[in-house]
XYZ file of C-alpha atoms in Angstrom:
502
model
C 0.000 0.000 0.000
C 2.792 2.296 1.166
C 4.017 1.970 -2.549
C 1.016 2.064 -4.360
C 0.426 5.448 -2.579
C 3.680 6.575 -2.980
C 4.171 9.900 -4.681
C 7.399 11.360 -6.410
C 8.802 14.618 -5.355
C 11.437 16.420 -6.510
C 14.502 17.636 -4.636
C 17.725 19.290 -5.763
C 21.265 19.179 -4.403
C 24.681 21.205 -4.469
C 27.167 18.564 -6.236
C 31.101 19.374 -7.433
C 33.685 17.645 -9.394
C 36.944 18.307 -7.952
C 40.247 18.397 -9.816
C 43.190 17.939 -8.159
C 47.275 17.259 -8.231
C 46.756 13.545 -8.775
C 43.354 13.042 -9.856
C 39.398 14.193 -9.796
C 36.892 12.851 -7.321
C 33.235 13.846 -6.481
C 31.796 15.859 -3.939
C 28.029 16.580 -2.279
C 27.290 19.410 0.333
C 25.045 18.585 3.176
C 21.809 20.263 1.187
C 19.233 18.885 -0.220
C 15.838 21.144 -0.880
C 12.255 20.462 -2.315
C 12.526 23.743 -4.014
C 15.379 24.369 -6.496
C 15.173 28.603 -5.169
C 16.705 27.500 -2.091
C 19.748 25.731 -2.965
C 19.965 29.010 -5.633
C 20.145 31.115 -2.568
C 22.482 28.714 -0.744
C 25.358 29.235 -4.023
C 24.253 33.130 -3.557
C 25.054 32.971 0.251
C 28.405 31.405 -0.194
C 28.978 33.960 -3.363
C 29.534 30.580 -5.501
C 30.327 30.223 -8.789
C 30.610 27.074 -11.249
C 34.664 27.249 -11.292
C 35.228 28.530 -7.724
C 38.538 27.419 -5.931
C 38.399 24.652 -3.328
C 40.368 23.796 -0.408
C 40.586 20.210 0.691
C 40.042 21.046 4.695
C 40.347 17.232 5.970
C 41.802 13.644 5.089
C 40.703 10.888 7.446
C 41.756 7.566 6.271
C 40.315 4.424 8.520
C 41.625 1.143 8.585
C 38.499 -1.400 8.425
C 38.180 -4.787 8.224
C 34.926 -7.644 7.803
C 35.313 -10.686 9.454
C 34.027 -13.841 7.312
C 30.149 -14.688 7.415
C 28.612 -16.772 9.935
C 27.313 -20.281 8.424
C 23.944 -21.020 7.288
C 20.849 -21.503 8.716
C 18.211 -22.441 6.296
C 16.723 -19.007 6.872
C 19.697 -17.265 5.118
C 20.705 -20.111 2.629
C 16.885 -19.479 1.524
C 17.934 -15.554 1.703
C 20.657 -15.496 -0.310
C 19.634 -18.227 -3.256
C 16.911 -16.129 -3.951
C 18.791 -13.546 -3.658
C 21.324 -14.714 -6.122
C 19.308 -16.782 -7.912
C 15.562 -15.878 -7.514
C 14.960 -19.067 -6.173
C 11.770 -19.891 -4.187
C 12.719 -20.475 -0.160
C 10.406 -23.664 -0.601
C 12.006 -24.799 -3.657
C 15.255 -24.158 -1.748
C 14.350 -26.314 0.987
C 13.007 -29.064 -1.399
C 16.900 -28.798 -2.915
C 18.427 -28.897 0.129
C 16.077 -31.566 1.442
C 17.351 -33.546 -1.998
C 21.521 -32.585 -1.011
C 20.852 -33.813 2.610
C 19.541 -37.407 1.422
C 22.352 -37.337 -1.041
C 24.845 -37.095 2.378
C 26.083 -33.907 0.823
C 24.713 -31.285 3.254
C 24.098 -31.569 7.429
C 20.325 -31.311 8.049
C 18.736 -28.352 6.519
C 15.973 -27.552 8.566
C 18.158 -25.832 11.564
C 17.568 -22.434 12.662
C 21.144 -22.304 14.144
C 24.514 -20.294 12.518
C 26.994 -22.656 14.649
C 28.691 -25.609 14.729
C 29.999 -27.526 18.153
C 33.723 -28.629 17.491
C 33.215 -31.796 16.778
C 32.116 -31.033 13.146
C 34.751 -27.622 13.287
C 37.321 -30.763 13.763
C 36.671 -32.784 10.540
C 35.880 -29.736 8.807
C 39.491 -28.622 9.589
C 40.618 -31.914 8.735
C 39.260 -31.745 5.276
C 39.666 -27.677 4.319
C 42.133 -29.327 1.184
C 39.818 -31.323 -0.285
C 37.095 -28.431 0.115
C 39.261 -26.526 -1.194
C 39.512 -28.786 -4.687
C 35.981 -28.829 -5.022
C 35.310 -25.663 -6.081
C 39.160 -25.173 -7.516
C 40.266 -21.986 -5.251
C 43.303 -22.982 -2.852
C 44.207 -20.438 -0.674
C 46.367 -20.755 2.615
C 44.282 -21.554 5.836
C 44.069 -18.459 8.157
C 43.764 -20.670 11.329
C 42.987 -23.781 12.516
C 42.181 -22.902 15.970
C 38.082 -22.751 16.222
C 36.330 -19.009 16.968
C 33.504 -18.251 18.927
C 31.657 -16.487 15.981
C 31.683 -19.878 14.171
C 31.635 -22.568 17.024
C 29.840 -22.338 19.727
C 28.146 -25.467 21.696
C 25.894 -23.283 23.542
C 24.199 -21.718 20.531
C 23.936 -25.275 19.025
C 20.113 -26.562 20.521
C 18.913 -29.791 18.125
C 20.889 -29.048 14.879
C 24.113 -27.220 14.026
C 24.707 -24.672 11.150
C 24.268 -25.923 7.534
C 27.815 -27.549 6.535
C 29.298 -29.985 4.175
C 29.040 -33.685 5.104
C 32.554 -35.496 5.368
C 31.827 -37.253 1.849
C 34.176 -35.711 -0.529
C 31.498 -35.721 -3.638
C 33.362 -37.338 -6.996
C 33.161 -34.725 -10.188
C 30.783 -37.310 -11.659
C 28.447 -36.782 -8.423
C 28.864 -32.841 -9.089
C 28.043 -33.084 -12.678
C 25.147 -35.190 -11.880
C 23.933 -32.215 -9.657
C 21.060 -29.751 -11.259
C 21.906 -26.302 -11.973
C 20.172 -25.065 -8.508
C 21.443 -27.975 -6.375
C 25.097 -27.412 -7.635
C 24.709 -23.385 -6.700
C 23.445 -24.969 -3.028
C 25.898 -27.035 -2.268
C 28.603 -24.335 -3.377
C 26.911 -21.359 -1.624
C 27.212 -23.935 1.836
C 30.896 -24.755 0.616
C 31.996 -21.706 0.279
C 30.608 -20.334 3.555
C 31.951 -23.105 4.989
C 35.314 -22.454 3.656
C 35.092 -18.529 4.588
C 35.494 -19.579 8.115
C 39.149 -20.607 7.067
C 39.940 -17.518 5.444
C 40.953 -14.030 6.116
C 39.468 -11.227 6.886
C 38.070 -8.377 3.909
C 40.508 -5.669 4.728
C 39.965 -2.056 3.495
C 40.777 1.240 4.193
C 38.003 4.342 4.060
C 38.664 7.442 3.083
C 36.586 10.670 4.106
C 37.019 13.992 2.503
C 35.995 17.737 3.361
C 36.317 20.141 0.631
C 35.240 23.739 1.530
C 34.599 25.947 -0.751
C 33.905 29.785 0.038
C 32.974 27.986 3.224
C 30.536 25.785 2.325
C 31.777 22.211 3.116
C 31.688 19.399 0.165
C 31.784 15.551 1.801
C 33.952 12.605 0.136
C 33.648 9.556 1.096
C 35.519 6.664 -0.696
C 36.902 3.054 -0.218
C 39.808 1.383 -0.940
C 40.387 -2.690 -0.610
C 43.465 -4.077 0.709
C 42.896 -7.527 0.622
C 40.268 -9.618 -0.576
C 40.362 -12.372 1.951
C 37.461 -14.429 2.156
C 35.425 -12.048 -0.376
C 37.598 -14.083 -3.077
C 35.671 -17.071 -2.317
C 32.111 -15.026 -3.702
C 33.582 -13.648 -6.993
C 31.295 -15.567 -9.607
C 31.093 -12.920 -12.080
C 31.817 -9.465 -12.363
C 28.404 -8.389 -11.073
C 29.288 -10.155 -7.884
C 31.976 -7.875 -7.207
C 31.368 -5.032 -3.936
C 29.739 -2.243 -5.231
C 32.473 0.284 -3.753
C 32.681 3.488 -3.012
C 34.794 5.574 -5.556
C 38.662 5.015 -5.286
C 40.167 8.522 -4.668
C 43.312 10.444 -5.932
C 45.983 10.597 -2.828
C 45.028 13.620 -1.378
C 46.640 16.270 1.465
C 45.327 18.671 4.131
C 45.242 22.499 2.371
C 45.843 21.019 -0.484
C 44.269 23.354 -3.153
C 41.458 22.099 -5.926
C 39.354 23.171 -8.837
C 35.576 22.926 -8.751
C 33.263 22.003 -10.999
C 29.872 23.301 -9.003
C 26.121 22.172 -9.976
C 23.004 21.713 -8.951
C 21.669 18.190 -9.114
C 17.815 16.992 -9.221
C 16.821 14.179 -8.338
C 13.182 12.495 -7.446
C 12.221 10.544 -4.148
C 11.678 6.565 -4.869
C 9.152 4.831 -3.361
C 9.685 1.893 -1.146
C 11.535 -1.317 -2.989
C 8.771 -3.850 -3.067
C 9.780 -7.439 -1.310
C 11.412 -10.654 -2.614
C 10.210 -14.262 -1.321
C 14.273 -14.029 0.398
C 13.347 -10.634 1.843
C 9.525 -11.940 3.488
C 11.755 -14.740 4.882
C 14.007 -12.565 6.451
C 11.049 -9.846 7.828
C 9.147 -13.166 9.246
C 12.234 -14.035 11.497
C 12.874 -10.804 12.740
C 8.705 -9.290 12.768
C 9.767 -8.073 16.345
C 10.849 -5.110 15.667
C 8.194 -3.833 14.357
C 6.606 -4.484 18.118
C 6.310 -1.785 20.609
C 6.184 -3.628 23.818
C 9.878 -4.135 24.757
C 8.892 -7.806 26.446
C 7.132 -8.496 23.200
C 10.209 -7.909 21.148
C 12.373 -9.713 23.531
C 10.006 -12.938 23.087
C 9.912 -12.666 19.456
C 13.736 -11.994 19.259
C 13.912 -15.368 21.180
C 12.017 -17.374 19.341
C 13.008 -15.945 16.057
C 9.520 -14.623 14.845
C 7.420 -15.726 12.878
C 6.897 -19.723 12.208
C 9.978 -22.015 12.168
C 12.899 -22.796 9.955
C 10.813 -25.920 8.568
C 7.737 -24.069 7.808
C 8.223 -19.879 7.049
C 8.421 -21.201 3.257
C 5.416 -23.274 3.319
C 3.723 -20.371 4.808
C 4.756 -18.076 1.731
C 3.722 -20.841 -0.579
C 0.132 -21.213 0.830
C -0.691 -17.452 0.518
C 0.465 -17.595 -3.012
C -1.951 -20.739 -3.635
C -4.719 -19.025 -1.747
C -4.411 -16.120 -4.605
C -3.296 -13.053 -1.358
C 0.157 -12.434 -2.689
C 1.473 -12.786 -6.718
C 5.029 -13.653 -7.527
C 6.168 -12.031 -10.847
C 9.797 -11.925 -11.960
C 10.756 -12.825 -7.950
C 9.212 -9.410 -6.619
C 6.337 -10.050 -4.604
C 2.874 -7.845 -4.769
C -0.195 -8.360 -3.574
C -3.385 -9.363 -4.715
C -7.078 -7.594 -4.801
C -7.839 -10.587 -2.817
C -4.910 -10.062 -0.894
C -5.508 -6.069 0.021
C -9.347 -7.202 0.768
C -8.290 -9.522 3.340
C -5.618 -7.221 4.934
C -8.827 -4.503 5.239
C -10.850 -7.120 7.245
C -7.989 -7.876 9.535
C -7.079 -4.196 10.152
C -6.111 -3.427 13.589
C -6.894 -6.856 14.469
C -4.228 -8.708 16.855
C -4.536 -11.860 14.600
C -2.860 -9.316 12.042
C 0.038 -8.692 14.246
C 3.642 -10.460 15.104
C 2.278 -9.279 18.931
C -0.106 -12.417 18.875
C 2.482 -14.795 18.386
C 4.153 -13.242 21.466
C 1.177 -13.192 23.905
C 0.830 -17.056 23.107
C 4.636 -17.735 23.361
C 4.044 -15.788 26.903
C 1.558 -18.240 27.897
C 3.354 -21.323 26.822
C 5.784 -20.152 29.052
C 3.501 -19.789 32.105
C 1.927 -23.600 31.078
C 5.981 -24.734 31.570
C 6.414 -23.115 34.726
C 3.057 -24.439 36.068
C 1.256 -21.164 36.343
C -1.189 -22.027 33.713
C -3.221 -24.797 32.309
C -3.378 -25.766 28.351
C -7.653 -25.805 28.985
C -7.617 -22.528 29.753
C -5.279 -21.583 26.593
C -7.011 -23.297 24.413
C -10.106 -21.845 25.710
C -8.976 -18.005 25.044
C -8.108 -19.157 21.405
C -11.549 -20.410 20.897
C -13.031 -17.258 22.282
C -10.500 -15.454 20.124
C -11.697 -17.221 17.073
C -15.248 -16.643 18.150
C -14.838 -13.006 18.510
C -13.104 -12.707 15.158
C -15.946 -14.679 13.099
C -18.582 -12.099 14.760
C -16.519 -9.293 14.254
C -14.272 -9.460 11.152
C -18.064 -9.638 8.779
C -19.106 -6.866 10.572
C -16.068 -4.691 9.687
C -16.622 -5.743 6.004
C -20.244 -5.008 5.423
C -19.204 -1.472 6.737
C -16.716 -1.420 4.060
C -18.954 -2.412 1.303
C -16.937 -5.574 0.487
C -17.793 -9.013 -0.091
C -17.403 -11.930 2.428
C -16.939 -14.406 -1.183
C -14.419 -12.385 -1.924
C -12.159 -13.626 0.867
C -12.917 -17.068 0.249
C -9.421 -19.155 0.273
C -10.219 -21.011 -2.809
C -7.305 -20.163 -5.745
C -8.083 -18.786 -9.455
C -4.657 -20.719 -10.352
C -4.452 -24.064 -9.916
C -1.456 -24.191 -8.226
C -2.601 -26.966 -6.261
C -1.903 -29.195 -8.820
C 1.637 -28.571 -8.663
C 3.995 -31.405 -9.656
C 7.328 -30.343 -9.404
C 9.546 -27.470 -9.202
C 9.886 -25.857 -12.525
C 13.711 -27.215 -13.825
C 14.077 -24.206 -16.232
C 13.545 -21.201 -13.902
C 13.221 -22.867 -10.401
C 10.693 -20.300 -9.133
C 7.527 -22.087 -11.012
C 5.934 -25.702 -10.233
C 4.705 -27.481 -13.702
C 0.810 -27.784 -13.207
C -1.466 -30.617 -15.435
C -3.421 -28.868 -17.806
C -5.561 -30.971 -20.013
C -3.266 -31.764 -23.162
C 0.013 -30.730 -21.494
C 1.830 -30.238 -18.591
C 3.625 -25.986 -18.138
C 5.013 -23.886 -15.400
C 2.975 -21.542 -13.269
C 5.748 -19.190 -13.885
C 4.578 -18.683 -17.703
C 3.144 -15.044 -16.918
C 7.171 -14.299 -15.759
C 8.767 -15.875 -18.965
C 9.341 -18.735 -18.301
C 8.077 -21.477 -21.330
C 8.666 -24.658 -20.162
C 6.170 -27.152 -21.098
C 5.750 -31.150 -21.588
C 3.636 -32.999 -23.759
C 0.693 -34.449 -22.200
C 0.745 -37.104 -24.663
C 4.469 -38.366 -26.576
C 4.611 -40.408 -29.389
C 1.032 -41.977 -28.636
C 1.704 -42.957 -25.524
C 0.252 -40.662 -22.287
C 2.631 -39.389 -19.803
C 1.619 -39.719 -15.777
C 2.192 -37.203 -13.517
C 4.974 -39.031 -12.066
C 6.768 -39.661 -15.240
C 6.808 -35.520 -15.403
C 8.455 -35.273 -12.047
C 10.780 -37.944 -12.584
C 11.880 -35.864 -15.782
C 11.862 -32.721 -13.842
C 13.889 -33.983 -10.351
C 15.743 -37.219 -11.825
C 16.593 -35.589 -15.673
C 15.284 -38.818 -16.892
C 11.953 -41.598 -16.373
C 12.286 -45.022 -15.482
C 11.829 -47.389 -18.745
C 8.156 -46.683 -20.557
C 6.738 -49.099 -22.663
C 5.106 -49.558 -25.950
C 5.929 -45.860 -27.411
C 4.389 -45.775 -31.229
C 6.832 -44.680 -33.951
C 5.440 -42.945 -36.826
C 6.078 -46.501 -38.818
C 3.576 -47.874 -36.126
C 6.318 -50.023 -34.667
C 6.171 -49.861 -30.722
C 9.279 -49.903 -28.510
C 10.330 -49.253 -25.138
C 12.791 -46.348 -24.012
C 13.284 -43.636 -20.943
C 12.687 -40.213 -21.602
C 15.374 -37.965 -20.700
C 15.203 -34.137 -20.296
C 18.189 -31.936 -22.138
C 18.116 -28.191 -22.278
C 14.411 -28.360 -21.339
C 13.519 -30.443 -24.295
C 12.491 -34.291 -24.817
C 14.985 -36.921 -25.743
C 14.782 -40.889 -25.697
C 17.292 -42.924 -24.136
C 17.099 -47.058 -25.526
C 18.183 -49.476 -23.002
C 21.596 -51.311 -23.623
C 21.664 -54.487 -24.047
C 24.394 -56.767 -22.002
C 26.466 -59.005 -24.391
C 28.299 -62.051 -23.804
């Protein structure tokens, strides 16, 4: 709504391109006016022209450094692929679910960023042959475990995501798809990180003041990559930095280049499926109550590590939100539904707190699950008298918030292979992915070569690459023979069995 309602405005800034001894850079004064008259009057104040002299006033150069990430949790593995890789957090999971049975990945489903060391030990052990898989060597930082990494105490069922002690064969990587390969390296190289350096850079801050009217610089310089050199997977990847400047000195004089800059106020960047992940786990601070917060800090917000993406997925089969080109909007159904709820607690993360609170007294003995369960059937009660109510005096129809789904997304198979945010639904004469509105064309043939292909047959082709043996396929001579379907590049392609001589 907040976007949807958001109008552009104007606004106009004092900007400068400096020249100096050694090089230009770029500099902004602290001013920034809806009307383009007052920053006129600001250059009259300071009796400034286009070309008038500067005088760099201050150098402050700060040595910085970034430690390596923490590991994953499925939270931010689900984060960052669909960050990365607009994958869907449930189609994530379903990867990671398919790594974990491979004995590729430790348990997926953990809410936890550490390890105890007992896995920091093998890991250690094996940091080589890590090392091979993904073809960067570089020489281990320490051996000795840290706190930010390993940590028994912060380790409750399941540790961090990690790699398993199987050393996977090239043949078992190439045998990977697309997504699960970009998994398993995304939990590699994290893993890795914790082995490496530290990012070490030095910022730069700049104060140019001309006729008195200060001009801020800030810029960054890297100094050594360290563990950032494990995320460089194209040039895209690389840190968007701050502007390298020319070496600089204190009173050092400068030319100006002086203009006024407009620019227009952006609305609000609308949420991915990574981003509503991320908001669900930490909904507590948007809480006022300080206790609240605290509870919902605790427990990490919103629904569990196992089930936030299956929460996202069954608001997108209900028809409430739409997922288009990984940017998430919502519905007319959607916006109806949020009306009805409006100031409701059900609406709020401050529900999930008040029950957590309760819990808590029903574990200390101070309360009695009856009695809970009692206040959420009044609650319910309340809401099916009231919530009508609210939308007859908004003129909108009760149908309208019915949970039934216009898509039938129900129906869903499989995760789409081609763009991994679709799943490929049964029409009647073919089988396509949800996704098709987005781009994405993948289809199947609901019937090949006369002979009618199962639901089961499609997923095999979509998770597998290839069916198990079909019989009695009709060739356009009429002969029949059996063969496997396998899927290349998206596309059908039979595979005859071999036959065992001798």
């Amino acid at each position: 709504m907040e976007i949807e309602n958001f109008k552009s405005e104007p606004f106009f800034e004092i900007e400068s391109t400096f020249t100096a001894e050694k090089g230009t850079y770029k500099g902004k004064a602290k001013a920034k006016e809806a009307k383009k008259e007052l920053i006129v009057e600001l250059l009259r104040k300071h009796k400034l022209s286009p070309k008038s002299p500067g005088v760099v006033t201050s150098v402050k150069n700060t040595e910085k450094r970034t430690p390596p990430p923490q590991l994953h949790s499925l939270s931010t593995l689900q984060a960052t692929a669909n960050r990365l890789w607009k994958t869907s957090p449930a189609n994530v999971l379903k990867m990671m679910q398919g790594l974990y049975e491979k004995k590729l990945v430790t348990y997926p489903r953990t809410d936890s960023r550490h390890i105890t060391p007992s896995e920091f030990s093998y890991l250690a052990g094996q940091v080589n042959d890590y090392q091979q898989l993904i073809n960067h060597p570089f020489p281990v930082a320490s051996l000795a475990p840290k706190k930010r990494y390993v940590d028994s105490s912060k380790v409750q069922e399941h540790y961090a995501i990690i790699p398993t002690k199987k050393i996977p064969s090239q043949a078992v990587l190439a045998g990977l798809s697309n997504i699960e390969r970009n998994l398993y390296e995304e939990v590699l190289r994290t893993t890795l990180a914790m082995f490496h350096t530290d990012y070490l850079y030095t910022e730069t801050k700049v104060t140019t003041d001309v006729n008195e009217l200060p001009f801020f610089t800030t810029g960054k310089t890297e100094r050594d990559k360290g563990w950032k050199a494990l995320f460089v997977r194209s040039a895209k990847d690389n840190d968007k930095d701050e502007p390298t400047l020319p070496p600089l000195m204190k009173d050092e004089a400068v030319e100006s280049d002086i203009g006024i800059k407009e620019g227009k106020t952006m609305p609000p960047k609308p949420y991915t499926e990574g981003q509503l992940i991320a908001m669900m786990k930490t909904c507590g601070k948007l809480v006022e109550d300080k206790d609240e917060t605290d509870i919902l800090k605790e427990i990490e917000g919103l629904g569990t590590e196992a089930t936030r993406s299956g929460i996202i997925e069954t608001i997108k089969r209900h028809g409430y939100i739409d997922v288009t080109k990984n940017i998430v909007s919502i519905t007319d159904k959607g916006r109806i539904l949020c009306q009805a709820l409006e100031g409701n607690l059900l609406a709020s993360p401050s529900m999930t707190a008040k029950w957590e609170t309760y819990l808590r007294k029903i574990g200390n003995g101070e309360g009695t699950q009856e009695r809970f369960l009692g206040s959420i059937a009044k609650f319910i009660n309340s809401l099916l008298e009231e919530v009508p109510a609210q939308l007859k005096t908004k003129n909108i129809d009760m149908k309208m918030v019915a949970t039934t789904s216009s898509e039938p997304v129900q129906n869903g198979i499989t995760p789409c292979p081609t763009c991994n945010n679709g799943v490929i639904i049964a029409h009647k004469t073919f089988y396509g992915c949800s996704g098709y509105r987005s781009g994405c064309k993948q289809t199947f043939p609901g019937v090949f070569l006369k002979k009618k292909l199962t639901p089961r047959q499609i997923k095999l082709l979509c998770t597998k690459g290839k069916t198990n043996m079909i019989k009695n396929f009709t060739a356009n001579t009429g002969n029949q023979f059996d063969a496997q379907l396998i899927l290349v590049d998206g596309k059908l392609n039979l595979e005859f069995a071999t036959e065992n001589k001798g």
